[in-house]
């Protein structure tokens, strides 16, 4: 099987009325609440211990999920372990074909899946549609990547010797996912594990169990055997139970820094009698900065900064949190930014006119409001106090300036619609401030000087640097994505190298000089 070359799934053009009508109809047709079981092999246990609600209207229950127990985490791993030899021995072409069929399953349900992400995670329509497209992209991209990987790597050959390097799957992969890309991220990590012949147990975020269910349904509908992919809805303790299980060969995690670091520590403890080191693929948070130089085109910079900081209410790991503006344009930038942000519409995710949806849950709203208050106490908030809808976890978008260098607002990942702007004397000073951060996920630069651009590229520690554009919206195959330093283990989701984290290389060297024949 040689699939067509990879291309990104085209997003919907929401400016077309027909598209909006189709999506609104899919939202109306959604049957809620979705029942989300613990799903291990062919066994499904329904439950309602975990309640997932709509952040735009918290009285609306989106999913009722079973909460996996430690025993179920253990059963899921042992089922996945039992299924591993068969799935590992399945030809790479057949595994890829299953993933491509799963992509087809999702493609046929694009509107319905986007509607679910709108309801469950308050993703505005454009973001929800892009999330479905990215999930499809991951399936398509990793299916092709695994076929390439299965061909092995050419080695130097000399007479009398044959050298072969091939990649073998590692075993059971525990996939622990966040809620902010509720379809794309769990699908990406799971598809990478499965494409390369591992079996997987998916622990979706407690805020997005229904989307997690759809990920597993897509894979099973595509033909991934029931034993090879389990669904384990639950909270952090379910993830921790999975991570502690010594039959887990790989932990694929995307989420916050503290949890990622805990998983790295757990994995580093090698149990007596263990037969494998647990590998951790961790994608964590950041504190993403955008430098705006004195020669930047502010007409270009302002909308891109607004999109980077306030799209999906600042809840993308790639979202801009700090702007470091050259002192020559700082005041003009702040004035225009404040005006642009004051015009943003805060509202429910299902309203096509919404710019800033609610944040995901009450605790997130409280956190963001706490930091907004701190920003007002320690610096100056330049955006007007916008009224927000009463119901739902809304936060008004905030731009703050004049914060002291040691402010927690400049240090912590707030994960909400709060942007700070600092004045710097030079791009060099901005680079120093960025270099002082322990995290390095995304970064941005607005400059019209190619020498400045190159200087920032050379000095920038981040995993993804965006020049003269927004810092969000990485596309599979175009912008392999992932952070450095404490933002991640340096993996690049949606890139060629990503699959290497899910396999172990094996080299076979054979003496091909025959000394007689065995008859
Ligand atoms: N670098 C990236 O590519 C990337 C992408 C998306 C999100 N993120 C980060 O994710 C965070 C937001 O997501 P979140 O709020 O879901 O993160 P989170 O760390 O709270 O949760 C992520 C997952 O880990 C589970 N979990 C929680 N405690 C655990 C524990 N002790 N052991 C094992 N699992 C545990 C959760 O239940 C969830 O499934 C932000 O920090 C964001 O920057 C990073």
XYZ file of C-alpha atoms in Angstrom, residues 247-448:
202
model
C 4.134 -3.061 32.402
C 3.812 0.373 30.829
C 6.744 0.788 28.458
C 6.044 4.333 27.339
C 4.118 7.208 28.865
C 2.920 9.712 26.286
C 1.834 12.779 28.213
C 0.673 16.246 27.268
C -0.349 18.587 30.036
C 0.948 20.841 32.766
C 4.553 21.039 33.915
C 4.043 19.797 37.485
C 2.231 16.641 36.313
C 4.779 16.010 33.567
C 7.651 16.296 36.039
C 5.891 13.922 38.425
C 5.504 11.395 35.609
C 9.201 11.720 34.759
C 10.070 11.009 38.400
C 7.698 8.032 38.553
C 9.157 6.579 35.383
C 12.712 7.030 36.633
C 12.101 4.610 39.487
C 13.057 1.206 38.196
C 11.233 -1.462 40.165
C 13.120 -4.550 41.317
C 12.748 -7.162 38.603
C 11.739 -4.605 35.975
C 12.633 -5.637 32.430
C 12.331 -2.292 30.706
C 12.982 1.385 31.320
C 9.813 3.447 31.058
C 10.204 6.161 28.490
C 8.344 9.420 28.911
C 7.274 11.586 26.011
C 6.186 14.771 27.777
C 4.785 17.936 26.241
C 4.259 20.562 28.911
C 3.427 24.215 29.434
C 5.283 27.420 28.677
C 5.377 31.161 29.159
C 5.365 32.283 25.584
C 6.846 35.647 24.645
C 6.535 37.786 21.543
C 9.241 40.347 20.789
C 8.140 43.437 18.878
C 11.067 45.432 17.513
C 11.006 49.167 16.790
C 10.712 48.608 13.037
C 7.808 46.130 13.290
C 4.706 46.650 11.207
C 2.138 47.198 13.941
C -0.741 46.667 11.507
C 0.557 43.135 11.191
C 1.664 42.670 14.800
C -1.501 43.760 16.634
C -4.000 41.288 15.102
C -1.448 38.500 15.322
C -0.753 39.213 19.006
C -4.479 39.397 19.749
C -5.036 36.067 18.007
C -2.065 34.486 19.807
C -3.052 35.692 23.266
C -6.845 35.617 23.230
C -7.837 32.928 20.717
C -9.557 30.133 22.671
C -9.292 32.456 25.693
C -5.524 31.983 25.902
C -5.905 28.275 26.610
C -3.510 26.952 23.997
C -0.104 25.845 25.147
C 1.271 27.996 22.321
C -0.665 31.131 23.380
C 1.236 34.369 23.870
C 1.541 35.439 27.509
C 4.125 38.231 27.359
C 4.931 40.879 24.780
C 8.396 42.413 24.966
C 8.093 45.646 23.039
C 10.925 47.955 22.027
C 10.649 51.176 24.037
C 10.345 53.208 20.832
C 6.998 51.633 19.955
C 5.868 50.389 23.394
C 3.310 53.127 24.075
C 1.812 53.041 20.587
C 1.604 49.268 20.700
C -0.097 49.269 24.100
C -2.636 51.873 23.032
C -3.575 49.999 19.894
C -3.561 46.609 21.620
C -5.855 47.890 24.355
C -8.253 49.187 21.695
C -8.205 45.934 19.783
C -8.795 43.842 22.911
C -11.627 46.114 24.088
C -13.431 45.214 20.851
C -13.266 41.456 21.400
C -16.578 39.769 21.962
C -16.744 37.544 25.024
C -19.464 34.950 24.699
C -20.527 31.325 24.425
C -18.460 29.032 22.233
C -21.403 28.116 20.009
C -21.939 31.736 18.922
C -20.128 32.254 15.619
C -19.426 35.879 16.628
C -17.563 34.960 19.814
C -13.897 35.910 20.027
C -13.214 34.926 23.628
C -15.113 31.908 24.970
C -15.245 30.968 28.653
C -12.342 29.131 30.247
C -12.754 25.446 30.844
C -13.928 25.258 34.469
C -14.600 27.190 37.638
C -11.109 26.577 39.038
C -9.600 28.027 35.858
C -11.849 31.100 36.089
C -10.792 31.644 39.699
C -7.124 31.238 38.772
C -7.297 33.707 35.896
C -9.209 36.247 37.962
C -6.630 35.909 40.749
C -3.805 36.707 38.342
C -5.809 39.565 36.783
C -6.201 41.069 40.257
C -2.488 40.608 40.911
C -1.700 42.327 37.601
C -3.928 45.244 38.633
C -2.262 45.432 42.061
C 1.307 45.204 40.828
C 0.996 47.026 37.503
C -1.615 48.763 35.356
C -4.461 47.110 33.489
C -4.997 49.027 30.233
C -8.114 47.212 29.041
C -11.560 48.332 30.218
C -13.429 46.118 32.685
C -15.616 44.327 30.147
C -18.938 42.876 31.268
C -19.086 39.124 30.743
C -22.102 36.804 30.640
C -23.194 35.845 34.142
C -23.419 32.129 33.636
C -20.405 30.189 32.465
C -16.715 30.394 33.295
C -16.066 33.713 31.559
C -13.046 35.926 32.085
C -12.717 39.370 30.533
C -9.597 39.696 28.367
C -6.890 41.691 30.110
C -3.744 43.500 28.978
C -1.430 44.594 31.785
C 1.693 46.761 31.735
C 4.288 48.018 34.195
C 4.650 44.783 36.123
C 7.737 44.337 38.323
C 10.282 41.873 36.889
C 9.656 39.362 39.682
C 5.873 39.398 39.271
C 4.230 35.974 39.253
C 2.170 37.260 36.320
C 5.374 37.301 34.238
C 6.513 33.913 35.487
C 3.587 31.505 35.866
C 1.603 29.873 33.101
C -1.822 31.467 33.658
C -3.609 29.702 30.793
C -6.263 32.328 30.272
C -6.944 35.621 28.472
C -4.290 37.706 30.236
C -1.416 39.307 28.359
C 1.361 41.444 29.793
C 3.415 43.972 27.839
C 6.914 45.001 28.916
C 9.142 47.727 27.556
C 12.674 46.723 26.562
C 15.577 48.889 25.429
C 16.598 46.458 22.705
C 15.863 43.097 21.114
C 18.978 41.838 22.895
C 17.417 42.704 26.261
C 14.208 40.924 25.228
C 16.259 37.840 24.338
C 17.963 37.991 27.754
C 14.591 37.995 29.512
C 13.407 35.040 27.434
C 16.641 33.202 28.058
C 16.125 33.622 31.806
C 12.919 31.555 31.683
C 13.038 27.863 32.568
C 10.388 27.071 29.954
C 10.774 27.303 26.180
C 7.692 26.329 24.206
C 6.759 28.929 21.591
C 7.984 32.413 20.815
C 7.256 35.183 18.373
C 9.098 38.023 16.723
C 7.920 41.022 14.747
C 10.763 42.707 12.918
C 11.499 43.862 9.385
